[in-house]
Short mmCIF file of C-alpha atoms in Angstrom, two decimals:
data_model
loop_
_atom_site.label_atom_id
_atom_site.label_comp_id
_atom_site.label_asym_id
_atom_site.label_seq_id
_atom_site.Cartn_x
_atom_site.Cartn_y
_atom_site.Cartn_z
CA UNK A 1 0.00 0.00 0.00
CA UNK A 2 1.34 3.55 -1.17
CA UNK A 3 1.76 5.82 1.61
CA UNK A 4 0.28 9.18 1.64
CA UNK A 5 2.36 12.21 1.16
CA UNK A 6 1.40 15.06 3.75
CA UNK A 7 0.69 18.21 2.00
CA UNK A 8 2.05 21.28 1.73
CA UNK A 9 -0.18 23.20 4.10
CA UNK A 10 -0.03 20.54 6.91
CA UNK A 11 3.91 20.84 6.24
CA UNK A 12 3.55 24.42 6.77
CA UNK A 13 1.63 23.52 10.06
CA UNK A 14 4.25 22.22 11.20
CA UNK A 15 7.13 24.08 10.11
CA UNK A 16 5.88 27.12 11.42
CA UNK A 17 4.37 25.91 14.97
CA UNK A 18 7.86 24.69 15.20
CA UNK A 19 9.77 27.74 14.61
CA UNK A 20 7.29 29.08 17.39
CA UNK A 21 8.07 26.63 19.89
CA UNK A 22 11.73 25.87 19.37
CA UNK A 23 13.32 29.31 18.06
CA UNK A 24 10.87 32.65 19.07
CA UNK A 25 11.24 34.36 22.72
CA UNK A 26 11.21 37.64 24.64
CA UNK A 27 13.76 39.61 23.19
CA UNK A 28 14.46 41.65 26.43
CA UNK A 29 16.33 44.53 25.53
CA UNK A 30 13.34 45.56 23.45
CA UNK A 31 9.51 46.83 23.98
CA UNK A 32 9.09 43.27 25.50
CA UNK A 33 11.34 44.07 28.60
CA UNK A 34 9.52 47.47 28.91
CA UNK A 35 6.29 46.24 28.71
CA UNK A 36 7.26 43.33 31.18
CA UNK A 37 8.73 45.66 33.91
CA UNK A 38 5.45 47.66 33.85
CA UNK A 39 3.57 44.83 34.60
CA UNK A 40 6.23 44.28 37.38
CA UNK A 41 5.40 47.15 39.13
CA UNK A 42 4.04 47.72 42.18
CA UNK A 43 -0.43 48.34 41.97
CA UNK A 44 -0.13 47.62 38.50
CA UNK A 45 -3.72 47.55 36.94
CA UNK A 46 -4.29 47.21 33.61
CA UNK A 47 -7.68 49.24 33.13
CA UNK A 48 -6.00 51.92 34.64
CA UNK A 49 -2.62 51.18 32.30
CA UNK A 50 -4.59 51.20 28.88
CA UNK A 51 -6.91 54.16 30.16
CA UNK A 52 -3.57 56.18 30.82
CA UNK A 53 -1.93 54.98 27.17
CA UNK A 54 -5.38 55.95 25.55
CA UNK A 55 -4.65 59.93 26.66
CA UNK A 56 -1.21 59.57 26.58
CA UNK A 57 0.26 57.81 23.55
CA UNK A 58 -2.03 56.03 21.40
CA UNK A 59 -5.65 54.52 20.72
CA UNK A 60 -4.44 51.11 19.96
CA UNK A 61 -6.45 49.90 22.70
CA UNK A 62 -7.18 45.90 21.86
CA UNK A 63 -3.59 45.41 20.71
CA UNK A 64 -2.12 46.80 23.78
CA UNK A 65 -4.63 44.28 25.82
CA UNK A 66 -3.38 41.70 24.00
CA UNK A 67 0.30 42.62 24.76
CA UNK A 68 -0.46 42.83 28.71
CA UNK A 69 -2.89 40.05 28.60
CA UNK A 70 -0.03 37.49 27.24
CA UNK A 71 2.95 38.69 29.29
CA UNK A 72 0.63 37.66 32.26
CA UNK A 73 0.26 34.35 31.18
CA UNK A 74 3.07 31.62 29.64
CA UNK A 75 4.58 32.63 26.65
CA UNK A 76 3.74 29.02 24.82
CA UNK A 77 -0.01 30.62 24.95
CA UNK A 78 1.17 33.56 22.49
CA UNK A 79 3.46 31.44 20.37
CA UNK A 80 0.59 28.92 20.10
CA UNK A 81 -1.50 31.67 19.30
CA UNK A 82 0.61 33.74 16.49
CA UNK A 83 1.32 29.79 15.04
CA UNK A 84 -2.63 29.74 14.37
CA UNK A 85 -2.47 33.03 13.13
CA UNK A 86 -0.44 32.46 10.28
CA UNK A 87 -1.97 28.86 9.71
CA UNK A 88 -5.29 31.06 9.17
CA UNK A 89 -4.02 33.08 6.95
CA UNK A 90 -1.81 30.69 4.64
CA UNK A 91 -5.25 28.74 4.86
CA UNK A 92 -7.20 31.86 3.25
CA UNK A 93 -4.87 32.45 0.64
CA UNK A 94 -4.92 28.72 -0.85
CA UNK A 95 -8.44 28.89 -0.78
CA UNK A 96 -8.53 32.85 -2.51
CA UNK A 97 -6.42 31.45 -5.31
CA UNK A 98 -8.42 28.59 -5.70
CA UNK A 99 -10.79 30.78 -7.08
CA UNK A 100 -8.79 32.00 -10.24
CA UNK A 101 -7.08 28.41 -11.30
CA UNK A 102 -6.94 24.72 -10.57
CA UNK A 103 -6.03 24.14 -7.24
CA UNK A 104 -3.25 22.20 -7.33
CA UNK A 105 0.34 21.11 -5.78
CA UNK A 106 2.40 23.95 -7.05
CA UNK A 107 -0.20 26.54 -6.71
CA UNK A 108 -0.48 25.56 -2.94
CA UNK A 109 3.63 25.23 -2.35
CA UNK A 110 3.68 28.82 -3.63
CA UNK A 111 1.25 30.06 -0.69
CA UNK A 112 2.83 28.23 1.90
CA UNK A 113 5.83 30.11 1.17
CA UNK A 114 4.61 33.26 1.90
CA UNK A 115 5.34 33.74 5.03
CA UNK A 116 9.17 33.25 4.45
CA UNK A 117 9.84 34.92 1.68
CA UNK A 118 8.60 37.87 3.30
CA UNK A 119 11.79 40.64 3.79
CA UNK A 120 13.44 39.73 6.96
CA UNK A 121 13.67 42.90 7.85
CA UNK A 122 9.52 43.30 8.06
CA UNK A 123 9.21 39.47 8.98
CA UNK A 124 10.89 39.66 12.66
CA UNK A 125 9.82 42.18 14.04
CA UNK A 126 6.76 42.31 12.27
CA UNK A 127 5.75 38.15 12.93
CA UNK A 128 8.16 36.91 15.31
CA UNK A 129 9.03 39.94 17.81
CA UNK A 130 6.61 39.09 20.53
CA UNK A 131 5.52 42.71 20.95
CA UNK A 132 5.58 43.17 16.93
CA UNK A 133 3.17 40.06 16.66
CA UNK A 134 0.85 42.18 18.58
CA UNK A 135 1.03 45.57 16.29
CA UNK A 136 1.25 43.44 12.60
CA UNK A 137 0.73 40.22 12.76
CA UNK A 138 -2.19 39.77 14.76
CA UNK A 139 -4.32 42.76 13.27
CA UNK A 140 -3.33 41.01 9.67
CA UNK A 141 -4.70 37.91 10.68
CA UNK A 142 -7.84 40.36 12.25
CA UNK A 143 -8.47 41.81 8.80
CA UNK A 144 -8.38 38.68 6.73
CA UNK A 145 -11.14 37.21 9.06
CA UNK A 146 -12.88 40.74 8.90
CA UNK A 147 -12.91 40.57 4.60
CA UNK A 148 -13.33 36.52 4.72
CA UNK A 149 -17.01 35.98 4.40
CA UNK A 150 -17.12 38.70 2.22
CA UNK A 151 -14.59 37.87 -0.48
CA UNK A 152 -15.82 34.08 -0.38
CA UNK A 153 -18.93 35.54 -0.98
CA UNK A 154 -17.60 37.41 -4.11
CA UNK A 155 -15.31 34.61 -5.51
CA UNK A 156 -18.41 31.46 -4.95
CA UNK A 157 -15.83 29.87 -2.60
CA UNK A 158 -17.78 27.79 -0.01
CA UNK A 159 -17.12 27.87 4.02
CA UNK A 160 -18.61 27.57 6.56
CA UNK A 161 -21.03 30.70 7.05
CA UNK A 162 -21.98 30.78 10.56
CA UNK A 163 -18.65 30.74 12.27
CA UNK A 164 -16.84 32.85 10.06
CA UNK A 165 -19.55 35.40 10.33
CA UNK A 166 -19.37 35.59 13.72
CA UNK A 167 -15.18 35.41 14.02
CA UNK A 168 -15.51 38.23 11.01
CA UNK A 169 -17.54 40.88 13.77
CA UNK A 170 -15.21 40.49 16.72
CA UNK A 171 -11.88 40.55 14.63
CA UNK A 172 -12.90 43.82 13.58
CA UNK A 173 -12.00 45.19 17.01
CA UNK A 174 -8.55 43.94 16.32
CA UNK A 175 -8.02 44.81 12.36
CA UNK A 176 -8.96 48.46 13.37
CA UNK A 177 -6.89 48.80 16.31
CA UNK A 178 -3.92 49.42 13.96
CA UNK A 179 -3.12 52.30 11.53
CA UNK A 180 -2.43 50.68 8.68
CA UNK A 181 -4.52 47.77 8.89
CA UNK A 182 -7.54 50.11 10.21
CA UNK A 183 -6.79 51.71 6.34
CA UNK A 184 -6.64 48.55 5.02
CA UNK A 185 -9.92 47.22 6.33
CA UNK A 186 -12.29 49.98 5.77
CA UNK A 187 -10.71 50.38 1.72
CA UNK A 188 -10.93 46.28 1.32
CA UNK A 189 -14.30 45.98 2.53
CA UNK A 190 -15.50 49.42 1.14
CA UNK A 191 -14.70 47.26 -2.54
CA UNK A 192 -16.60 44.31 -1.55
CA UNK A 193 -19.44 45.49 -0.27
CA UNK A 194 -19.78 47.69 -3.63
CA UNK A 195 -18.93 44.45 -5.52
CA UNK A 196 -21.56 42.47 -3.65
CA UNK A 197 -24.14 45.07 -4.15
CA UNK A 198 -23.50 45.10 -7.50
CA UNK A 199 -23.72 41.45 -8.03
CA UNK A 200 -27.09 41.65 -5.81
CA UNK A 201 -25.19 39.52 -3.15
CA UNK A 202 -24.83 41.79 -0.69
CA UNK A 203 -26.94 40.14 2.60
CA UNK A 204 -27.53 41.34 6.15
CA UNK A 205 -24.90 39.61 7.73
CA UNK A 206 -21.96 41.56 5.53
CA UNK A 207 -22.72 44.01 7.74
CA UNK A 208 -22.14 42.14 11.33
CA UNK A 209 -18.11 43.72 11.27
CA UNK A 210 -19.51 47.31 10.43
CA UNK A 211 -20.08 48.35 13.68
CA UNK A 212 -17.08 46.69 15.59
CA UNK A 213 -14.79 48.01 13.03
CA UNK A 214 -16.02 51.35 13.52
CA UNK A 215 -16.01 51.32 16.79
CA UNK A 216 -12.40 50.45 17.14
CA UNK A 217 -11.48 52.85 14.54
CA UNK A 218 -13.15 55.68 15.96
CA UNK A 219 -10.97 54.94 19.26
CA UNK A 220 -7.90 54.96 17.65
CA UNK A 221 -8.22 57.89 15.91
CA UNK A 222 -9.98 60.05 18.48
CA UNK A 223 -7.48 59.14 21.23
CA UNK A 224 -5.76 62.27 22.72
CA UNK A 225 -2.59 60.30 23.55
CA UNK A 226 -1.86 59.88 19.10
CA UNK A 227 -1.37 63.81 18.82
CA UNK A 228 0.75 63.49 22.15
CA UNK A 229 2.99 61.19 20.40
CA UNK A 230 2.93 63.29 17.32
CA UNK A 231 3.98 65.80 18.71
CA UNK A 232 7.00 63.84 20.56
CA UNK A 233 7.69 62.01 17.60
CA UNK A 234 8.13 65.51 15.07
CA UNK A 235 10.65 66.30 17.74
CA UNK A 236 12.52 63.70 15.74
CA UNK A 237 11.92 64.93 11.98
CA UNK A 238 11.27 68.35 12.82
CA UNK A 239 10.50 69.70 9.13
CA UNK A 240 7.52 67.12 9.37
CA UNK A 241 5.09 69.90 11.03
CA UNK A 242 6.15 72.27 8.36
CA UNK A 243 5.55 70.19 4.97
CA UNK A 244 2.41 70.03 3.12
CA UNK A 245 -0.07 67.23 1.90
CA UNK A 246 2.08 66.89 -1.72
CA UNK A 247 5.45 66.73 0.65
CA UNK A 248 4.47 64.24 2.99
CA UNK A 249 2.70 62.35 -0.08
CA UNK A 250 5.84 62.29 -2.00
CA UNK A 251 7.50 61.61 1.03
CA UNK A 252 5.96 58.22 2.01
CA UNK A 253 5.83 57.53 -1.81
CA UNK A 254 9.69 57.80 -1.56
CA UNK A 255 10.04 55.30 1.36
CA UNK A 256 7.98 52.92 -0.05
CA UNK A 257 10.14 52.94 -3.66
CA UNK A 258 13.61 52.91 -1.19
CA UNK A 259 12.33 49.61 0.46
CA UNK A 260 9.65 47.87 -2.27
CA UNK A 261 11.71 48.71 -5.04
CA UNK A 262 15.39 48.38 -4.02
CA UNK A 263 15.58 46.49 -0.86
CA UNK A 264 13.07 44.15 -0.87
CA UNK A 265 14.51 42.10 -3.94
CA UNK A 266 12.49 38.97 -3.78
CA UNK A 267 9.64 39.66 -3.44
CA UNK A 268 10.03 42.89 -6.15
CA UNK A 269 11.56 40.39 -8.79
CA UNK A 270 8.43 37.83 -7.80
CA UNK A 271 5.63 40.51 -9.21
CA UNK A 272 7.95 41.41 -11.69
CA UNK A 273 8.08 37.89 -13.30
CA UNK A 274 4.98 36.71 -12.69
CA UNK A 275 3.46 40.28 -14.26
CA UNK A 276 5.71 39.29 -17.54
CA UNK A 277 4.72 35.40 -17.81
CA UNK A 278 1.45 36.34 -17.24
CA UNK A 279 1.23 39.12 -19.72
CA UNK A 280 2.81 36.38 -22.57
CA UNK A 281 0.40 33.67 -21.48
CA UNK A 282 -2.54 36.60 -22.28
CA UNK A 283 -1.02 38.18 -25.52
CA UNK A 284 0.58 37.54 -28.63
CA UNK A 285 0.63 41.67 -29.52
CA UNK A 286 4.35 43.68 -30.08
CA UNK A 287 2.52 45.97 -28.03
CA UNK A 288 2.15 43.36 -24.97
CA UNK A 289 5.87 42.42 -25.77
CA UNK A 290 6.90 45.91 -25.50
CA UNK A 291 5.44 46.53 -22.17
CA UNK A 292 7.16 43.31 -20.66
CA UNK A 293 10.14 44.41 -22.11
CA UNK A 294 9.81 48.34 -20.61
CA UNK A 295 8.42 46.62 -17.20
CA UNK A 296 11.68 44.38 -17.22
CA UNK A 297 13.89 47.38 -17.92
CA UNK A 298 12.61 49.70 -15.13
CA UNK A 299 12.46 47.11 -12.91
CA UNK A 300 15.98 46.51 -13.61
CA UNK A 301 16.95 50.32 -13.17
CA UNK A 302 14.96 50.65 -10.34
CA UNK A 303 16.62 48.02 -7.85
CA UNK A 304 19.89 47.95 -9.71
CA UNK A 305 20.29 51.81 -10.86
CA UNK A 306 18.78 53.27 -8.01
CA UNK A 307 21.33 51.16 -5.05
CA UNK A 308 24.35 52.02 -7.72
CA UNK A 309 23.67 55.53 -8.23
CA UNK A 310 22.89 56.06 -4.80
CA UNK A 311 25.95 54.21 -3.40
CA UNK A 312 28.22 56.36 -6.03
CA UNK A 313 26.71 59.93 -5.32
CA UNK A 314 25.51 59.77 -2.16
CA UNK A 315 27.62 57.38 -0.36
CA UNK A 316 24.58 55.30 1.54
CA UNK A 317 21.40 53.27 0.21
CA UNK A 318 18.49 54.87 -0.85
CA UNK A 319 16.34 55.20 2.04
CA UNK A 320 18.94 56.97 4.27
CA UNK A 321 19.07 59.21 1.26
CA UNK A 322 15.57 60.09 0.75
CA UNK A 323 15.71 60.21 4.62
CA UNK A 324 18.35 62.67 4.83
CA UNK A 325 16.54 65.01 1.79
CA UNK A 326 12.80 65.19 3.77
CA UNK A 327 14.65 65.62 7.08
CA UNK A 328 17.08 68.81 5.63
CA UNK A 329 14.42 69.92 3.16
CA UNK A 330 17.31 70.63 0.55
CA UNK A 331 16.53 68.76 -3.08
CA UNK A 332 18.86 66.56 -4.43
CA UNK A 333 18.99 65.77 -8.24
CA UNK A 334 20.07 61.88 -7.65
CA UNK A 335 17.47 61.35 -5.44
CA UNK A 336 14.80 62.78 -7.95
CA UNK A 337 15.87 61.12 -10.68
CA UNK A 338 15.71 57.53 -8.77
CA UNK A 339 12.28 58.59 -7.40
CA UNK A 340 11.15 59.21 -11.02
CA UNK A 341 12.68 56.09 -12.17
CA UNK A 342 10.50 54.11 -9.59
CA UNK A 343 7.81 55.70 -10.40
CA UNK A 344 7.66 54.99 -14.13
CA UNK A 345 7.92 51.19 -12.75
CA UNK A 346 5.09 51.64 -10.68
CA UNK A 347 2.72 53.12 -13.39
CA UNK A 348 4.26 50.20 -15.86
CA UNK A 349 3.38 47.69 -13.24
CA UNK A 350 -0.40 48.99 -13.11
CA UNK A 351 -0.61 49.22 -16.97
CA UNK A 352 0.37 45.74 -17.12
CA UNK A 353 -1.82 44.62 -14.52
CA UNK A 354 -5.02 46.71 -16.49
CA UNK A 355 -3.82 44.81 -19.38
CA UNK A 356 -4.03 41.41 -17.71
CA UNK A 357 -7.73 42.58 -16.39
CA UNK A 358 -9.24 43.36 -19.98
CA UNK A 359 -8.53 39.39 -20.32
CA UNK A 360 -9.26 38.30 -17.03
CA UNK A 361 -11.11 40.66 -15.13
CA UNK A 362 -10.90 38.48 -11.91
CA UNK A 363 -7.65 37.82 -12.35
CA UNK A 364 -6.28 41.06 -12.76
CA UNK A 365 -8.36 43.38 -10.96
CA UNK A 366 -7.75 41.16 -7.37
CA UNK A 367 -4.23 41.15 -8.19
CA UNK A 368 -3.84 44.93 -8.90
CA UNK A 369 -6.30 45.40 -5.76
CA UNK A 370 -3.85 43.78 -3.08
CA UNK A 371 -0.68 45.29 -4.99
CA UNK A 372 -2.20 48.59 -4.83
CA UNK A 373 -3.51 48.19 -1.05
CA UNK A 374 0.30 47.05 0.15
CA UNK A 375 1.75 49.93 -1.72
CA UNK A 376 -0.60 52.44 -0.58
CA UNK A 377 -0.11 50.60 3.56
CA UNK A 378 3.32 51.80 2.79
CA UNK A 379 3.14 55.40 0.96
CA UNK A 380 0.35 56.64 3.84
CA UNK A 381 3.32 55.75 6.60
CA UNK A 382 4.83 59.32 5.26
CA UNK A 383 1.84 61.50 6.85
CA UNK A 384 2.97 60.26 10.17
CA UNK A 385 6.20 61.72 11.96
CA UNK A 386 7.46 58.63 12.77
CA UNK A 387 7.67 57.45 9.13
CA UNK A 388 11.99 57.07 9.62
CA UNK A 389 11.49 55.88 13.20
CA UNK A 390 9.23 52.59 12.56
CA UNK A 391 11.99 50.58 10.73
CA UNK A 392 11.26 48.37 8.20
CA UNK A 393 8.19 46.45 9.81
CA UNK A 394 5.79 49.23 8.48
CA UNK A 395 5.91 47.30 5.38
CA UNK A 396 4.67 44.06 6.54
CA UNK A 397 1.13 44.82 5.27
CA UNK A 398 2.93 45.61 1.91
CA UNK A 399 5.14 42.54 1.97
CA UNK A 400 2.31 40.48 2.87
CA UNK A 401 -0.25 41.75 0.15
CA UNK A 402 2.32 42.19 -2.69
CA UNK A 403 2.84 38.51 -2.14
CA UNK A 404 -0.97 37.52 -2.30
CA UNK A 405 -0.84 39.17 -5.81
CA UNK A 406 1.74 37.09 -6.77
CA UNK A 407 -0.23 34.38 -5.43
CA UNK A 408 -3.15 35.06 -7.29
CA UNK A 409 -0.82 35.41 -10.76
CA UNK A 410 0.81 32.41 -10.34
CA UNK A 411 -2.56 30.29 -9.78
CA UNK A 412 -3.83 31.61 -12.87
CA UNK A 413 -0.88 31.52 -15.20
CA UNK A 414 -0.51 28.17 -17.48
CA UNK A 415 1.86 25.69 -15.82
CA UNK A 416 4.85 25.39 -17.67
CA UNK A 417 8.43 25.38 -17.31
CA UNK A 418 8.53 29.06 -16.35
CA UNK A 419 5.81 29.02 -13.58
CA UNK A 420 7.79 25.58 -12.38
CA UNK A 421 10.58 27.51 -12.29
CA UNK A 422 9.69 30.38 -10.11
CA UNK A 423 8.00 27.77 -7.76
CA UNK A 424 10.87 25.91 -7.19
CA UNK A 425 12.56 28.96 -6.91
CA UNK A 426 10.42 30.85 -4.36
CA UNK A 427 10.46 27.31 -2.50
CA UNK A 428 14.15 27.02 -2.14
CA UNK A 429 14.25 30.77 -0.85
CA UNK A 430 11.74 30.05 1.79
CA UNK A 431 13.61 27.45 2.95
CA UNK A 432 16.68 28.99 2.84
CA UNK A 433 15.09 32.08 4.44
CA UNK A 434 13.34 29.63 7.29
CA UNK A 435 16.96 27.95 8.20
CA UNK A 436 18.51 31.57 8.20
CA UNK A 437 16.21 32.68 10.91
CA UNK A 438 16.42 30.04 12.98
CA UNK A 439 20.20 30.36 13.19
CA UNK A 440 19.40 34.22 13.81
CA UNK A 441 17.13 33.88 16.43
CA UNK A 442 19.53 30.50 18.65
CA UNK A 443 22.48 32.79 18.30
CA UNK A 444 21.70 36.85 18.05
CA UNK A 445 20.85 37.96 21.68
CA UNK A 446 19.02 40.69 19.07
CA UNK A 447 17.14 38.84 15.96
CA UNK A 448 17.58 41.24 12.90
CA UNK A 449 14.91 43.69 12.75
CA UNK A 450 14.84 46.35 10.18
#
């Protein structure tokens, strides 16, 4: 009798509750010791604690019960917890793409590998970082419970309706106790609901998250401690108060080319490739041809060119450059030329992914959707004053979403040797990526966080 091989996903189970369990801890000389010698004190009471944080430094109310709530208890309860989260969402994303291709082997290897091929930089301290887990990972996983009924509904994938329904409403309290994801949430379900309305799907139970959602939202928004922290944190980037909508715009637009374009390689040479193979599968045109060939180019300028000529004339990589140029307010001409490079690679990126939608609307339009959600998660991080103080894990909702694209491209495109390719490819830098941060996290007192 033939054994059965385990698949992908329940090797993913595994893998990942392991790296939990065996590698992750509190890394002390961070947020986690701070937050763990508050609870240490003295008449500590965590009402009191959150009520103080809510007029003092920010609304993110649920995520900083969360934080509190697990130091209390042992920390196998959080990395049990975070395991599930990203079992959840590797779980949604093999059943989203199942909606635009067969679901098979290779399409479901990709989307395991997700998780790992995100930058490592975002990944730690966005996923792994006990206290980051509570700030990114954790209102992710919110969000894609928030949307789940929803998009199911709009994609005819079946689940179970009941459940999810019900997880959907209370997650909202989470996805919206977050910037970025609070963004996030509101634009992705703003789409769906339109979409379901138009379809004449839209039912009284899409609107069970509304009012969690805004609930949570209008806390962290209306909390009096985020303009005390403002104000602390444009001590720190003091031209911040002074610069207007189009500055701040082109700002965050900046940071998002220094670290989507040119740092973040894989994952930038994933979309890139898949965008191309899927344009070829799609068109036979010189016209189609030409834009692959323009996309290829610029993408090629943008991560090469951009660290080169950076390096050469300004003597660091591209985001301390665009950081030093906001913070001085004094133009430089290398910096504006990279910028505009990137940015003729974003709007060939979109063109391509229009032209994939005229031939597969589905296809094309969710793909361009989550690309253009991650990039604008990124670009809005430049109306805040702490856009050069977050590090790199801002752009774990970018990472994450620019990914699910790919996903959803590489589900649909005809398997051949090129799609083979870039699955064995992404699956061999997972892995490589997975072993590489377990040796980071048994011997750096400090795991790398960007």
């Amino acid at each position: 009798m033939r054994s059965k091989k385990l698949s992908p996903f329940a090797i993913f189970c595994i893998a990942v509750t392991a790296f939990y369990l065996i590698f992750t801890r509190l890394v002390i000389k961070t947020d986690d010791g701070h937050f763990l010698a508050i609870m240490g004190e003295s008449g500590f009471d965590l009402i009191e604690w959150l009520k103080l944080r809510f007029e003092t430094w920010s609304g993110r109310i649920t995520c900083e019960f969360l934080t509190m709530k697990f130091l209390s208890v042992p920390l196998i309860f959080w990395k049990i917890t975070a395991s599930l989260t990203w079992i959840f969402i590797v779980w949604f994303i093999i059943k989203l793409i199942s909606a635009f291709g067969v679901r098979d082997r290779s399409s479901e290897i990709f989307a395991v590998c997700i998780p790992f091929t995100v930058f490592i930089g975002c990944l730690n301290p966005g996923a792994f970082w006990f206290t980051g887990s509570m700030f990114y990972l954790f209102p992710f996983g919110a969000m894609t419970a928030v949307v789940l009924p929803a998009v199911f509904d709009v994609l005819n994938i079946k689940y179970r309706r009941i459940p999810f329904v019900i997880l959907s409403a209370v997650a909202g309290l989470l996805a919206c106790s977050q910037e970025q994801t609070a963004a996030l949430t509101v634009g992705f379900y703003s789409v769906l609901m339109l979409c379901l309305a138009i379809g004449k799907r839209l039912k009284p139970y899409h609107f069970a998250p509304i009012p969690f959602a805004v609930f949570s939202t209008y806390l962290l928004f209306s909390a009096p401690g985020m303009a005390e922290r403002m104000k602390l944190e444009t001590g720190k980037f003091e031209r911040f108060a002074d610069m207007n909508f189009f500055e701040k715009l082109f700002c965050g637009l900046s940071n998002y080319f220094a670290f989507g374009f040119m740092m973040s390689a894989v994952v930038f040479g994933l979309l890139i490739v898949l965008i191309v193979i899927k344009l070829n599968d799609l068109y036979r045109s010189k016209a189609a041809k030409a834009l692959s060939c323009l996309l290829s180019a610029f993408a090629v300028l943008s991560f090469v060119g951009g660290n080169v000529l950076s390096l050469a004339a300004n003597e660091s990589i591209p985001d301390k450059a665009f950081e030093k140029m906001f913070s001085s307010g004094e133009t430089n001409a290398v910096n504006i030329i990279i910028i505009a490079v990137c940015f003729v690679t974003l709007l060939l990126i979109v063109s391509a992914l229009i032209m994939i939608m005229r031939k597969q609307f589905k296809t094309g339009f969710s793909a361009l959707l989550c690309f253009f959600a991650g990039a604008c998660s990124a670009v809005v991080v430049g109306f805040s004053s702490s856009v050069y103080a977050s590090g790199q894990r801002i752009f774990f909702f970018s990472e994450l979403l620019t990914l699910i694209a790919c996903a959803i491209l590489f589900s649909s495109a005809e398997k051949d040797r090129k799609t083979e390719a870039v699955g064995n490819v992404t699956a061999v830098i997972s892995t490589v990526m997975c072993l590489t941060n377990c040796f980071v996290w048994f011997f750096l007192e400090i795991p790398i966080m960007g």
